[in-house]
PDB file of C-alpha atoms in Angstrom:
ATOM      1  CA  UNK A   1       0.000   0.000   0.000  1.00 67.00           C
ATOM      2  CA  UNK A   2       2.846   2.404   0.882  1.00 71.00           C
ATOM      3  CA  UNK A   3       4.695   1.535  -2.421  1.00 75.00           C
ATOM      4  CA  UNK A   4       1.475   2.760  -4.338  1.00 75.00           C
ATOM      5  CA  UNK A   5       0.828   6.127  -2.549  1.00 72.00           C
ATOM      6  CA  UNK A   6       3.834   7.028  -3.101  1.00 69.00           C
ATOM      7  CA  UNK A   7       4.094   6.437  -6.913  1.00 79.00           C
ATOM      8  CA  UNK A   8       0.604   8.176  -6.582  1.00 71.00           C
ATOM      9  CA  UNK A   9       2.163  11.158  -4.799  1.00 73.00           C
ATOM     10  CA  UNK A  10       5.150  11.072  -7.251  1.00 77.00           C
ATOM     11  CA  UNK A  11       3.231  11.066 -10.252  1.00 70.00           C
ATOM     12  CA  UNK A  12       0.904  13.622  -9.157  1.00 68.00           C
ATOM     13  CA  UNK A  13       3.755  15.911  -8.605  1.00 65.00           C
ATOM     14  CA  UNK A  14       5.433  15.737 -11.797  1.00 67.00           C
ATOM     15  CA  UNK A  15       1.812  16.526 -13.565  1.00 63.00           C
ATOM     16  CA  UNK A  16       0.804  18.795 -11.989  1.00 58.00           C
ATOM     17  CA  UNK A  17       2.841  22.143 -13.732  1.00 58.00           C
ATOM     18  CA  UNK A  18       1.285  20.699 -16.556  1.00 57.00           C
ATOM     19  CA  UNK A  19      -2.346  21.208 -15.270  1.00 56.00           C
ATOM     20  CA  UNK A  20      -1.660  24.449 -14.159  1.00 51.00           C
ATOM     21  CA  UNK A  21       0.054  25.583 -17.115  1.00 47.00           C
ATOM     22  CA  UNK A  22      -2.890  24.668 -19.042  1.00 49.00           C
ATOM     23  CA  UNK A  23      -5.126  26.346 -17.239  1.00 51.00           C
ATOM     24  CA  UNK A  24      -4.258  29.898 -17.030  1.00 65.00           C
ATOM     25  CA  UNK A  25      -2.846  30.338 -20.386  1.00 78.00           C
ATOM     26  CA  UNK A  26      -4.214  33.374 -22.172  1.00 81.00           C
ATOM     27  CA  UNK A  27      -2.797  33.328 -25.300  1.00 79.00           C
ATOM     28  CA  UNK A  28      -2.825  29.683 -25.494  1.00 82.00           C
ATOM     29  CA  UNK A  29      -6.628  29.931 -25.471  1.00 83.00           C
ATOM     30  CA  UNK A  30      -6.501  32.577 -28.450  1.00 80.00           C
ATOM     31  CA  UNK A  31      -4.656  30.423 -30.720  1.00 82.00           C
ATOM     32  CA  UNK A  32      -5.895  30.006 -33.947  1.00 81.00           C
ATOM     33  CA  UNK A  33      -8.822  31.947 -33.112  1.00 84.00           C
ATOM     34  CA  UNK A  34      -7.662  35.482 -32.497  1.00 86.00           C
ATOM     35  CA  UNK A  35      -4.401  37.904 -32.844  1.00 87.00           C
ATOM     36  CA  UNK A  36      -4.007  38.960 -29.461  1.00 88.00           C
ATOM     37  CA  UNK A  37      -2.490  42.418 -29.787  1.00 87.00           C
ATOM     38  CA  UNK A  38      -0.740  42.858 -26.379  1.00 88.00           C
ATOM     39  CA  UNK A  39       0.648  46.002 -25.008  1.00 87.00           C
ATOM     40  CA  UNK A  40       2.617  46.188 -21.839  1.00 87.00           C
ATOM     41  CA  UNK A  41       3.250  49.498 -20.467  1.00 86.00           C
ATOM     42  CA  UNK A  42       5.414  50.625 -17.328  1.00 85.00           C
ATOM     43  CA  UNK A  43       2.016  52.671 -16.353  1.00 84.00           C
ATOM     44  CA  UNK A  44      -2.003  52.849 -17.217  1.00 83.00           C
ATOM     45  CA  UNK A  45      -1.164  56.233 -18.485  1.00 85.00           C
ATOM     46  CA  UNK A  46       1.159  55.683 -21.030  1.00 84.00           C
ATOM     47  CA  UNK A  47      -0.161  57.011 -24.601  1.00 85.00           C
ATOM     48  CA  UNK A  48       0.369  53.850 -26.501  1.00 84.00           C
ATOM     49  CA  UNK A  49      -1.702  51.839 -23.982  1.00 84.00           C
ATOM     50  CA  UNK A  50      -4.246  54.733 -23.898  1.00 86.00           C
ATOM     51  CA  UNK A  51      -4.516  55.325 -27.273  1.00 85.00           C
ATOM     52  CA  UNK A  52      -4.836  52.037 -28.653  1.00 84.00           C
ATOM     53  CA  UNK A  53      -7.103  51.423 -25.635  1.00 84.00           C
ATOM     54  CA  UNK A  54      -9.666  54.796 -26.802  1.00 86.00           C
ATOM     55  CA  UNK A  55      -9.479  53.708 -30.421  1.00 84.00           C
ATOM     56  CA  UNK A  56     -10.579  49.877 -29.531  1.00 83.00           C
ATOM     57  CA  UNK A  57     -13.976  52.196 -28.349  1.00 85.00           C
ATOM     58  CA  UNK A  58     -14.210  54.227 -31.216  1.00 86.00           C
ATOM     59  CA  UNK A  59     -16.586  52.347 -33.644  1.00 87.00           C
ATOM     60  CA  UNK A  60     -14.719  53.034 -37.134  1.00 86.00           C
ATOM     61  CA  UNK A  61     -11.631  51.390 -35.677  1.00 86.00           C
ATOM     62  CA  UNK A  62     -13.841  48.723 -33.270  1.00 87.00           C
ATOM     63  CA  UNK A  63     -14.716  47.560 -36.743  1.00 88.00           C
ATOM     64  CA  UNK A  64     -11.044  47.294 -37.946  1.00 87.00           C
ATOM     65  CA  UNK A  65     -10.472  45.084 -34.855  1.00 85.00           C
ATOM     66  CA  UNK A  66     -13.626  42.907 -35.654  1.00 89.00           C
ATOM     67  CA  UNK A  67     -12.141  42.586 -39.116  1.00 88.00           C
ATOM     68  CA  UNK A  68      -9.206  41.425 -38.437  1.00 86.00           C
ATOM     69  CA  UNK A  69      -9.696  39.151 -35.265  1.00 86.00           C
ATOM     70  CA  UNK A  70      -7.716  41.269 -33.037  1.00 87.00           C
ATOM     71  CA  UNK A  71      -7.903  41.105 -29.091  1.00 88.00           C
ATOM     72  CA  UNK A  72      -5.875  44.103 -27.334  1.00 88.00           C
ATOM     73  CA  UNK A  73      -4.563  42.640 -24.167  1.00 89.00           C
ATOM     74  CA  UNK A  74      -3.206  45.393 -21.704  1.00 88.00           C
ATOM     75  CA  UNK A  75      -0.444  45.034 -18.482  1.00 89.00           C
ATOM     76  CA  UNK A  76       0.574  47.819 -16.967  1.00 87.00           C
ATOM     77  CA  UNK A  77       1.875  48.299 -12.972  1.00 84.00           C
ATOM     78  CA  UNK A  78       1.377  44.142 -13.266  1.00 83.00           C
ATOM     79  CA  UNK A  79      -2.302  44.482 -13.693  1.00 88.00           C
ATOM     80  CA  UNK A  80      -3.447  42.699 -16.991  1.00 88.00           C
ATOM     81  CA  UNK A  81      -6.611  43.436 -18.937  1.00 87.00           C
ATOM     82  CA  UNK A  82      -8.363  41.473 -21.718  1.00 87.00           C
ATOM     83  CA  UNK A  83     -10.317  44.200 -23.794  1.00 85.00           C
ATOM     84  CA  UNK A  84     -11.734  46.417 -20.628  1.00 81.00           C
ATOM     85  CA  UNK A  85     -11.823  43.492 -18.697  1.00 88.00           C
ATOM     86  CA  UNK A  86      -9.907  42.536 -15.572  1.00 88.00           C
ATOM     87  CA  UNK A  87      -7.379  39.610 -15.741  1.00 87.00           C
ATOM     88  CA  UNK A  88      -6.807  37.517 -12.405  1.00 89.00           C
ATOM     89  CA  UNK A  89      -3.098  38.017 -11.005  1.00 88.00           C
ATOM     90  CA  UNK A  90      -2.308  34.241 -12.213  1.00 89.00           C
ATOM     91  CA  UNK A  91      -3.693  34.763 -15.877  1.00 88.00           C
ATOM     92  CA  UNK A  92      -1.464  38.121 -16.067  1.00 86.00           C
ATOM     93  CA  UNK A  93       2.086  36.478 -14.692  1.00 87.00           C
ATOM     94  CA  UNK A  94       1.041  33.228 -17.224  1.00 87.00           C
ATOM     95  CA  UNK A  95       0.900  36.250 -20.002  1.00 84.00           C
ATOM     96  CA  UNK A  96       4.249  37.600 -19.297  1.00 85.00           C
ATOM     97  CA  UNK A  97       5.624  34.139 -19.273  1.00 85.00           C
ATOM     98  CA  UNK A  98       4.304  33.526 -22.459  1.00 86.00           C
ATOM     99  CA  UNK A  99       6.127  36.332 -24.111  1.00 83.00           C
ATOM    100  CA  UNK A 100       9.241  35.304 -22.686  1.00 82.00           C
ATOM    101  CA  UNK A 101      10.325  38.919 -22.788  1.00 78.00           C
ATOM    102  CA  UNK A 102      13.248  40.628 -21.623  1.00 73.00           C
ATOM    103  CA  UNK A 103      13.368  43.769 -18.935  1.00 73.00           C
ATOM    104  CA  UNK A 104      12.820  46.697 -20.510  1.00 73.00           C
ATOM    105  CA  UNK A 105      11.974  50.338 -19.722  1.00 77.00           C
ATOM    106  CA  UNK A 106       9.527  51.361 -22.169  1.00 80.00           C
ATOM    107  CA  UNK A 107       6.240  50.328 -23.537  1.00 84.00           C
ATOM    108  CA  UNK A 108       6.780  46.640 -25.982  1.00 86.00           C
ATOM    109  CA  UNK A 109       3.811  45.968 -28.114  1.00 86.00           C
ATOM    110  CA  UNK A 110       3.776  42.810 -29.491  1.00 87.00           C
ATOM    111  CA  UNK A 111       1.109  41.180 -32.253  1.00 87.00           C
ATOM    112  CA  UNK A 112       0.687  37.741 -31.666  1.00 88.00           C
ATOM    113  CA  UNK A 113      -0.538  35.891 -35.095  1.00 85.00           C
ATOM    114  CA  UNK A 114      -2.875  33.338 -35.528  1.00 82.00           C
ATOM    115  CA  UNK A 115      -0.230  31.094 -35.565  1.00 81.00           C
ATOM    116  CA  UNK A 116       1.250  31.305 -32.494  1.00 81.00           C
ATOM    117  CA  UNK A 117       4.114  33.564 -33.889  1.00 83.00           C
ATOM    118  CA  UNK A 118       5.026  36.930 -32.497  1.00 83.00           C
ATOM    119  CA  UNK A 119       5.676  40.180 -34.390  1.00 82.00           C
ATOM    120  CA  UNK A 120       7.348  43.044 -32.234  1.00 83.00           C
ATOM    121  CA  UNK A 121       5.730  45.832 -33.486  1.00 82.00           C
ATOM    122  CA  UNK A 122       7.608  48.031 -30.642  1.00 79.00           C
ATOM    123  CA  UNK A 123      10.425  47.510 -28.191  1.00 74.00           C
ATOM    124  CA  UNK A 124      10.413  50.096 -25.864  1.00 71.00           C
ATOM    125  CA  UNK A 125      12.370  52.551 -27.724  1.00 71.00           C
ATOM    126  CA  UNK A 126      10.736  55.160 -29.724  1.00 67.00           C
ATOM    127  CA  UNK A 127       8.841  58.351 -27.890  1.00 68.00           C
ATOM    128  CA  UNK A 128       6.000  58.648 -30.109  1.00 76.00           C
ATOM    129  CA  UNK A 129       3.091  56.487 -29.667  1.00 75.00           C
ATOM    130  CA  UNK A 130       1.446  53.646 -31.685  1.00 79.00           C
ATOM    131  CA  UNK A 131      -1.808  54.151 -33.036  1.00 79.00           C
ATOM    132  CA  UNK A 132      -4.452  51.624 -34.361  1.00 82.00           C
ATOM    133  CA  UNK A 133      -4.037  52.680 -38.459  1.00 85.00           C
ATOM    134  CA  UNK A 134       0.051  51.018 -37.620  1.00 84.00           C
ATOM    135  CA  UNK A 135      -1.372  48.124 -35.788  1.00 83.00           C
ATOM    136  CA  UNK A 136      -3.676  47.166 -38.471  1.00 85.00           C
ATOM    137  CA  UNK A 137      -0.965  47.798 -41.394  1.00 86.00           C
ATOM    138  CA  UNK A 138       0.847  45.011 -39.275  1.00 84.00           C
ATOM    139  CA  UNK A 139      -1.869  42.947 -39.404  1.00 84.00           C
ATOM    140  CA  UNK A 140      -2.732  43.237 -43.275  1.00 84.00           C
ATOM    141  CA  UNK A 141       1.320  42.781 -43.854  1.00 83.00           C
ATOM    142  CA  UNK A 142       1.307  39.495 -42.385  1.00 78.00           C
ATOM    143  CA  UNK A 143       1.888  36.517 -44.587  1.00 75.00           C
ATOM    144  CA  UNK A 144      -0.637  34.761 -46.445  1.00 69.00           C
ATOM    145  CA  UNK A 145       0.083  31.268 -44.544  1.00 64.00           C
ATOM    146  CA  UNK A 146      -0.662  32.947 -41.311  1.00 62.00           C
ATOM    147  CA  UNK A 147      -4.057  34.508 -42.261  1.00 59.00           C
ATOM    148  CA  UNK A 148      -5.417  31.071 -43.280  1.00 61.00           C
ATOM    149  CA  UNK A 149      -4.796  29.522 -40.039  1.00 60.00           C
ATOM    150  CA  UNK A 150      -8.189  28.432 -38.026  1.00 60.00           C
ATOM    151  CA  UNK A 151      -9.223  27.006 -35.040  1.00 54.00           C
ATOM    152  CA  UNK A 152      -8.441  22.864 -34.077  1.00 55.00           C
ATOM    153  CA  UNK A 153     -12.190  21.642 -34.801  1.00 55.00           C
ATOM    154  CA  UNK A 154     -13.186  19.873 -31.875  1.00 53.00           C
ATOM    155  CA  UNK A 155     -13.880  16.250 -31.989  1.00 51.00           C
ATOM    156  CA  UNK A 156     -17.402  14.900 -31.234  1.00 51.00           C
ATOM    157  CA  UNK A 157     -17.968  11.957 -30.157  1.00 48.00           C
ATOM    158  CA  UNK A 158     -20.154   9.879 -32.945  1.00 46.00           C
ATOM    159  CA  UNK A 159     -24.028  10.175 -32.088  1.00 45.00           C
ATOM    160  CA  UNK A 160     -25.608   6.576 -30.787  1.00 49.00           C
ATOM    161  CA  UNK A 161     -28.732   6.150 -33.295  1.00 50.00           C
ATOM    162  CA  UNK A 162     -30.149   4.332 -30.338  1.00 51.00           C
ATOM    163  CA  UNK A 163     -28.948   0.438 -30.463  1.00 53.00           C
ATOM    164  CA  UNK A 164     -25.745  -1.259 -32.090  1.00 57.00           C
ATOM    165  CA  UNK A 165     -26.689  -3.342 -34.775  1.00 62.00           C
ATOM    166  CA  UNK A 166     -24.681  -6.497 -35.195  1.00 62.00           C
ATOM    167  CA  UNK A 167     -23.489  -8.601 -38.758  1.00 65.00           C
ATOM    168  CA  UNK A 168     -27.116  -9.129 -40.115  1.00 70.00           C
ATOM    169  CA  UNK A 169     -28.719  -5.640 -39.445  1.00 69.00           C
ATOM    170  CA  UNK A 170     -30.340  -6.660 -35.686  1.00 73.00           C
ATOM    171  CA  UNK A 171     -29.796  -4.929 -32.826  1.00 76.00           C
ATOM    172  CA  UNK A 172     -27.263  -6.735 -30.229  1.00 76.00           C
ATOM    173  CA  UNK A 173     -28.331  -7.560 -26.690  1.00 77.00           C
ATOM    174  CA  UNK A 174     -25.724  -5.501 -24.179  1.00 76.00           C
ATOM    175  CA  UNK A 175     -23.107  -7.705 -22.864  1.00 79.00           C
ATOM    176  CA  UNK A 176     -22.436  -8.447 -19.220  1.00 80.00           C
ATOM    177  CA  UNK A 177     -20.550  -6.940 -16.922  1.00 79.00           C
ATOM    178  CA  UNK A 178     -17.571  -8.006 -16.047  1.00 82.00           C
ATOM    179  CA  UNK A 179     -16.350  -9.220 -12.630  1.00 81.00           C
ATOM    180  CA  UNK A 180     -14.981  -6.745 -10.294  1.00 81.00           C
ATOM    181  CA  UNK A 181     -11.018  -7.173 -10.079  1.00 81.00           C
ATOM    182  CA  UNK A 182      -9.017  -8.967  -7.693  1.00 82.00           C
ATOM    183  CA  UNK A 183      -7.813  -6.612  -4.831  1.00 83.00           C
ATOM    184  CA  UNK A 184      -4.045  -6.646  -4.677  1.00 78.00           C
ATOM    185  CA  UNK A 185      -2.119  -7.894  -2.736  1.00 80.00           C
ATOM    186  CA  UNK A 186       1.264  -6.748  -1.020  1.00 66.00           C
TER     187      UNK A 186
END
């Protein structure tokens, strides 16, 4: 019994990253579905992260996001945002560790394609800010391969059409069930 908790305990150890790195990944849940546009910013009042932020609410360019299957993803003072919308403290540090970016002072914007690949669009040099019109001339310069990417369809299972029907057409009776295992010994 004590040999099979602990292979229990050991295997549930080494899995477990894996569960949680699964669960809280953003961008990972985006793939092949959306170009997460992310921005992160030393401060919420930076005027990349602003701007980009206003023109996301602006309708004309709301409809250029729509278009083009873009998600702006905000982090700035380590406080992540998915379009206007809170991200737990988890989700934001699985973000960041997603990029796999460097320290830097100023504000990184970074388009994530469809296809997992990422396109620095700035890397906090530059003074002027990044507006939507540069985003989306990104987005439209991207190659061909990456626009055609979609979404993993989803398996389903295959609908039962009520009973299995054997060689000749009929419908089989259900087999038994089987005997309960031995309990082991040690």
């Amino acid at each position: 019994m004590l040999v099979r908790s602990l292979t229990l305990a050991t295997l549930l150890c080494a899995a477990s990253p894996l569960f949680a790195a699964d669960s809280d990944a953003p961008l990972a849940k985006e793939l092949g579905k959306a170009r997460p546009l992310v921005v992160i910013a030393p401060s919420s009042a930076d005027p990349t992260l602003r701007g980009l932020s206003q023109a996301s609410k602006d309708p004309a360019t709301e409809a250029g996001f729509k278009e083009r299957n873009l998600v702006l993803y905000s982090v700035a003072s380590m406080m992540g945002m998915r379009e206007d919308k809170h991200l737990e403290q988890q989700a934001t540090m699985a973000l960041i560790r997603e990029l796999k970016l460097g320290v830097s002072k100023g504000t990184r914007v970074i388009l994530i394609g469809k296809d997992g690949e990422q396109h620095v669009l700035r890397d906090g040099e530059g003074t002027e800010p990044l507006d939507a019109q540069a985003v989306f001339k990104a987005v439209d310069e991207l190659p061909a391969s990456e626009k055609a990417v979609t979404a993993p369809e989803p398996v389903a299972a295959a609908p039962a059409a009520g009973k299995p029907a054997g060689k000749d057409g009929k419908p089989v009776k259900p087999a038994k069930p089987s005997a309960p295992p031995k309990p082991l010994e040690d």
